[in-house]
């Protein structure tokens, strides 16, 4: 079982809709959770971090964490074509090492 | 974003050739990491460093070695490159291992081993 699981997609949403990206993790001791966005041919870029249960909002992005269910999600409101990218979920383990999921490819259609 | 550069950005080499990739950072970050990214596998940790001359293995360290003689530089060496090491390599840095800190990535190096 992979330590961090994501649906590879592609997830296709129309422009203006809400995109919902999900991630589950296996290590109950994980403390920090991150969402990175990666455009094709580019490096991962941090867009959200979350450390406690509940929701955290930043502009059009909302991260949700449920440690009891070992579940992290990212909502993107008013999706734009520029949001089309691969979204990587990452979880911190020992020595601040990040374990990444394989990513979900999001396509925002016009 | 941390000032992270990687060199070279692209490299084509032949099987059996030694290859060294360089990561340079200007943020005086203590922690540095090398990842490889392959389709279907996501980002996987190769080696990391938690200080000058302090390094440890990651998930996929076989065939790779690292060195860190200065805070700003972290070198990844493939002693004898194989085709299975064709990948995109990313360096990342972390300022402090606090629960609220996170890693920032360099631009990547695309390595092709023929």
Coordinates of C-alpha atoms in Angstrom, one line a residue:
Chain A
X1 CA 0.0 0.0 0.0
X2 CA 1.4 3.4 -1.0
X3 CA 1.9 5.8 1.8
X4 CA 0.1 8.7 0.1
X5 CA -2.6 7.9 -2.4
X6 CA -4.2 10.1 -5.0
X7 CA -6.4 9.5 -8.0
X8 CA -4.3 10.1 -11.0
X9 CA -7.1 11.5 -13.1
X10 CA -7.4 13.4 -15.3
X11 CA -10.1 15.3 -13.4
X12 CA -12.0 17.4 -15.9
X13 CA -14.0 20.4 -14.7
X14 CA -15.6 23.2 -16.7
X15 CA -14.3 26.8 -16.2
X16 CA -15.9 28.4 -13.2
X17 CA -16.7 25.1 -11.4
X18 CA -15.3 23.7 -8.2
X19 CA -12.5 21.2 -8.5
X20 CA -12.2 18.7 -5.7
X21 CA -8.9 16.9 -5.3
X22 CA -8.5 14.1 -2.7
X23 CA -5.6 12.4 -0.9
X24 CA -5.3 9.7 1.7
X25 CA -2.2 8.8 3.8
X26 CA -1.3 5.8 5.8
X27 CA 1.0 7.2 8.6
X28 CA -1.2 8.3 11.5
X29 CA 1.8 10.2 13.0
X30 CA 2.0 12.6 10.1
X31 CA 1.8 16.2 11.3
X32 CA 2.1 18.4 8.2
X33 CA 0.3 18.2 4.9
X34 CA 0.9 20.1 1.7
X35 CA -0.5 20.6 -1.8
X36 CA 1.9 21.4 -4.6
X37 CA 0.9 22.4 -8.1
X38 CA 3.1 21.3 -11.0
X39 CA 2.8 22.5 -14.5
X40 CA 4.2 20.3 -17.3
X41 CA 7.9 20.6 -17.5
X42 CA 8.2 22.7 -14.3
X43 CA 9.1 22.1 -10.7
X44 CA 6.5 21.7 -7.9
X45 CA 5.2 24.9 -6.4
X46 CA 3.7 25.0 -2.9
X47 CA 0.1 26.3 -2.9
X48 CA -1.3 25.2 0.4
X49 CA -0.2 23.8 3.7
X50 CA -2.4 22.6 6.6
X51 CA -1.5 21.3 10.0
X52 CA -4.7 20.9 12.0
X53 CA -8.1 19.4 11.4
X54 CA -10.6 21.5 9.6
X55 CA -10.5 23.9 6.7
X56 CA -7.9 26.4 5.7
X57 CA -8.7 29.0 3.0
X58 CA -6.4 31.0 0.8
X59 CA -8.1 32.9 -2.0
X60 CA -9.8 30.4 -4.3
X61 CA -8.1 27.4 -2.6
X62 CA -9.4 25.6 0.5
X63 CA -7.5 22.7 2.1
X64 CA -9.4 20.3 4.3
X65 CA -7.8 17.9 6.8
X66 CA -9.4 15.0 8.7
X67 CA -6.7 13.2 10.7
X68 CA -9.1 10.6 12.0
X69 CA -9.9 9.5 8.5
X70 CA -6.4 10.2 7.3
X71 CA -7.7 12.3 4.5
X72 CA -6.7 15.6 2.9
X73 CA -8.4 17.5 0.2
X74 CA -8.0 20.6 -1.9
X75 CA -10.9 22.5 -3.3
X76 CA -10.4 25.0 -6.1
X77 CA -13.3 27.4 -6.5
X78 CA -14.0 29.3 -9.8
X79 CA -11.6 27.0 -11.7
X80 CA -9.7 28.7 -14.4
X81 CA -7.8 27.2 -17.4
X82 CA -4.6 28.4 -15.7
X83 CA -5.4 25.9 -12.9
X84 CA -4.8 23.0 -15.3
X85 CA -1.8 21.2 -13.9
X86 CA -0.9 18.2 -11.8
X87 CA -1.6 18.6 -8.1
X88 CA 0.7 16.7 -5.7
X89 CA -0.3 15.9 -2.1
X90 CA 2.7 15.6 0.3
X91 CA 2.9 14.5 3.9
X92 CA 5.8 15.1 6.3
X93 CA 7.4 12.2 8.1
X94 CA 10.6 11.9 10.0
X95 CA 13.5 14.4 9.4
X96 CA 11.0 16.6 7.6
X97 CA 11.1 14.2 4.7
X98 CA 8.1 14.6 2.4
X99 CA 6.3 11.6 1.0
X100 CA 4.4 12.5 -2.2
X101 CA 1.4 11.0 -3.9
X102 CA 1.7 10.4 -7.6
X103 CA -0.5 13.4 -8.3
X104 CA -3.8 14.2 -9.8
X105 CA -4.0 15.8 -13.2
X106 CA -6.6 18.6 -13.4
X107 CA -8.0 19.8 -16.7
X108 CA -10.2 22.9 -16.7
X109 CA -12.2 23.1 -19.9
X110 CA -13.6 26.2 -21.5
Chain B
X1 CA 10.8 31.1 -2.8
X2 CA 14.3 29.9 -1.9
X3 CA 17.0 30.8 -4.4
X4 CA 17.7 27.4 -5.7
X5 CA 19.6 26.6 -8.9
X6 CA 20.4 23.3 -10.5
X7 CA 23.1 22.5 -13.0
X8 CA 23.1 21.3 -15.6
X9 CA 19.5 21.7 -16.6
X10 CA 19.7 19.1 -19.3
X11 CA 22.2 16.3 -19.8
X12 CA 22.5 13.3 -22.1
X13 CA 25.1 10.7 -21.2
X14 CA 26.0 7.1 -22.0
X15 CA 25.6 4.1 -19.8
X16 CA 28.5 3.6 -17.5
X17 CA 29.5 7.2 -17.5
X18 CA 29.8 9.0 -14.1
X19 CA 27.5 12.0 -13.8
X20 CA 27.3 14.8 -11.1
X21 CA 24.4 17.1 -10.7
X22 CA 24.7 20.2 -8.6
X23 CA 22.2 22.0 -6.4
X24 CA 23.1 25.5 -5.2
X25 CA 21.0 27.6 -2.7
X26 CA 21.4 31.1 -1.5
X27 CA 19.0 31.0 1.5
X28 CA 21.4 29.4 4.0
X29 CA 18.9 26.6 4.5
X30 CA 20.1 23.7 6.6
X31 CA 18.2 20.9 4.9
X32 CA 18.6 19.8 1.3
X33 CA 17.0 17.0 -0.6
X34 CA 17.4 15.2 -4.0
X35 CA 14.3 13.7 -5.6
X36 CA 13.7 11.9 -8.9
X37 CA 10.4 12.1 -10.7
X38 CA 9.2 9.4 -13.0
X39 CA 5.8 8.8 -14.6
X40 CA 3.6 6.7 -12.4
X41 CA 5.9 7.0 -9.4
X42 CA 5.7 10.7 -8.5
X43 CA 8.5 12.3 -6.6
X44 CA 10.8 9.9 -4.7
X45 CA 13.5 10.8 -2.3
X46 CA 17.0 9.8 -3.2
X47 CA 19.2 11.3 -0.5
X48 CA 18.9 14.2 1.9
X49 CA 21.2 16.3 4.0
X50 CA 20.6 17.8 7.4
X51 CA 23.8 19.8 7.6
X52 CA 27.3 20.1 6.2
X53 CA 28.8 16.6 5.8
X54 CA 25.6 15.1 7.3
X55 CA 23.6 13.0 4.8
X56 CA 21.3 10.1 4.8
X57 CA 19.6 7.8 2.3
X58 CA 16.1 8.1 1.0
X59 CA 13.7 5.7 -0.6
X60 CA 15.7 5.1 -3.8
X61 CA 19.3 5.6 -3.0
X62 CA 20.9 2.6 -4.8
X63 CA 23.3 3.8 -7.5
X64 CA 23.5 7.3 -6.1
X65 CA 25.9 9.1 -3.7
X66 CA 25.8 12.6 -2.4
X67 CA 28.2 15.1 -0.8
X68 CA 27.7 18.4 1.0
X69 CA 30.9 20.2 1.8
X70 CA 29.3 23.7 2.0
X71 CA 25.9 24.8 3.2
X72 CA 25.0 26.1 -0.2
X73 CA 25.9 23.1 -2.4
X74 CA 24.5 19.6 -2.5
X75 CA 25.9 17.3 -5.1
X76 CA 24.3 14.1 -6.5
X77 CA 26.6 11.6 -8.2
X78 CA 25.7 8.7 -10.4
X79 CA 28.9 6.7 -10.2
X80 CA 28.1 4.6 -13.3
X81 CA 24.9 5.8 -15.0
X82 CA 22.3 3.3 -16.1
X83 CA 19.3 3.7 -18.4
X84 CA 17.0 3.2 -15.3
X85 CA 18.4 6.5 -14.0
X86 CA 16.9 8.4 -16.9
X87 CA 14.6 10.8 -15.0
X88 CA 14.0 14.4 -13.9
X89 CA 15.9 15.3 -10.8
X90 CA 14.8 17.9 -8.4
X91 CA 16.6 19.5 -5.5
X92 CA 14.7 21.0 -2.6
X93 CA 15.6 22.9 0.5
X94 CA 14.1 23.4 3.9
X95 CA 15.0 26.2 6.3
X96 CA 14.1 24.5 9.6
X97 CA 12.5 21.3 10.6
X98 CA 9.6 22.9 12.3
X99 CA 6.2 21.5 11.8
X100 CA 5.2 24.6 9.8
X101 CA 8.1 24.8 7.4
X102 CA 8.1 23.2 4.0
X103 CA 10.3 22.4 1.1
X104 CA 10.9 24.6 -1.9
X105 CA 12.1 23.1 -5.2
X106 CA 14.7 24.0 -7.7
X107 CA 13.9 24.0 -11.5
X108 CA 15.0 20.4 -12.1
X109 CA 17.6 18.6 -14.3
X110 CA 16.4 16.3 -17.1
X111 CA 18.9 13.5 -17.4
X112 CA 18.9 11.0 -20.3
X113 CA 21.1 7.9 -20.1
X114 CA 21.5 6.2 -23.5

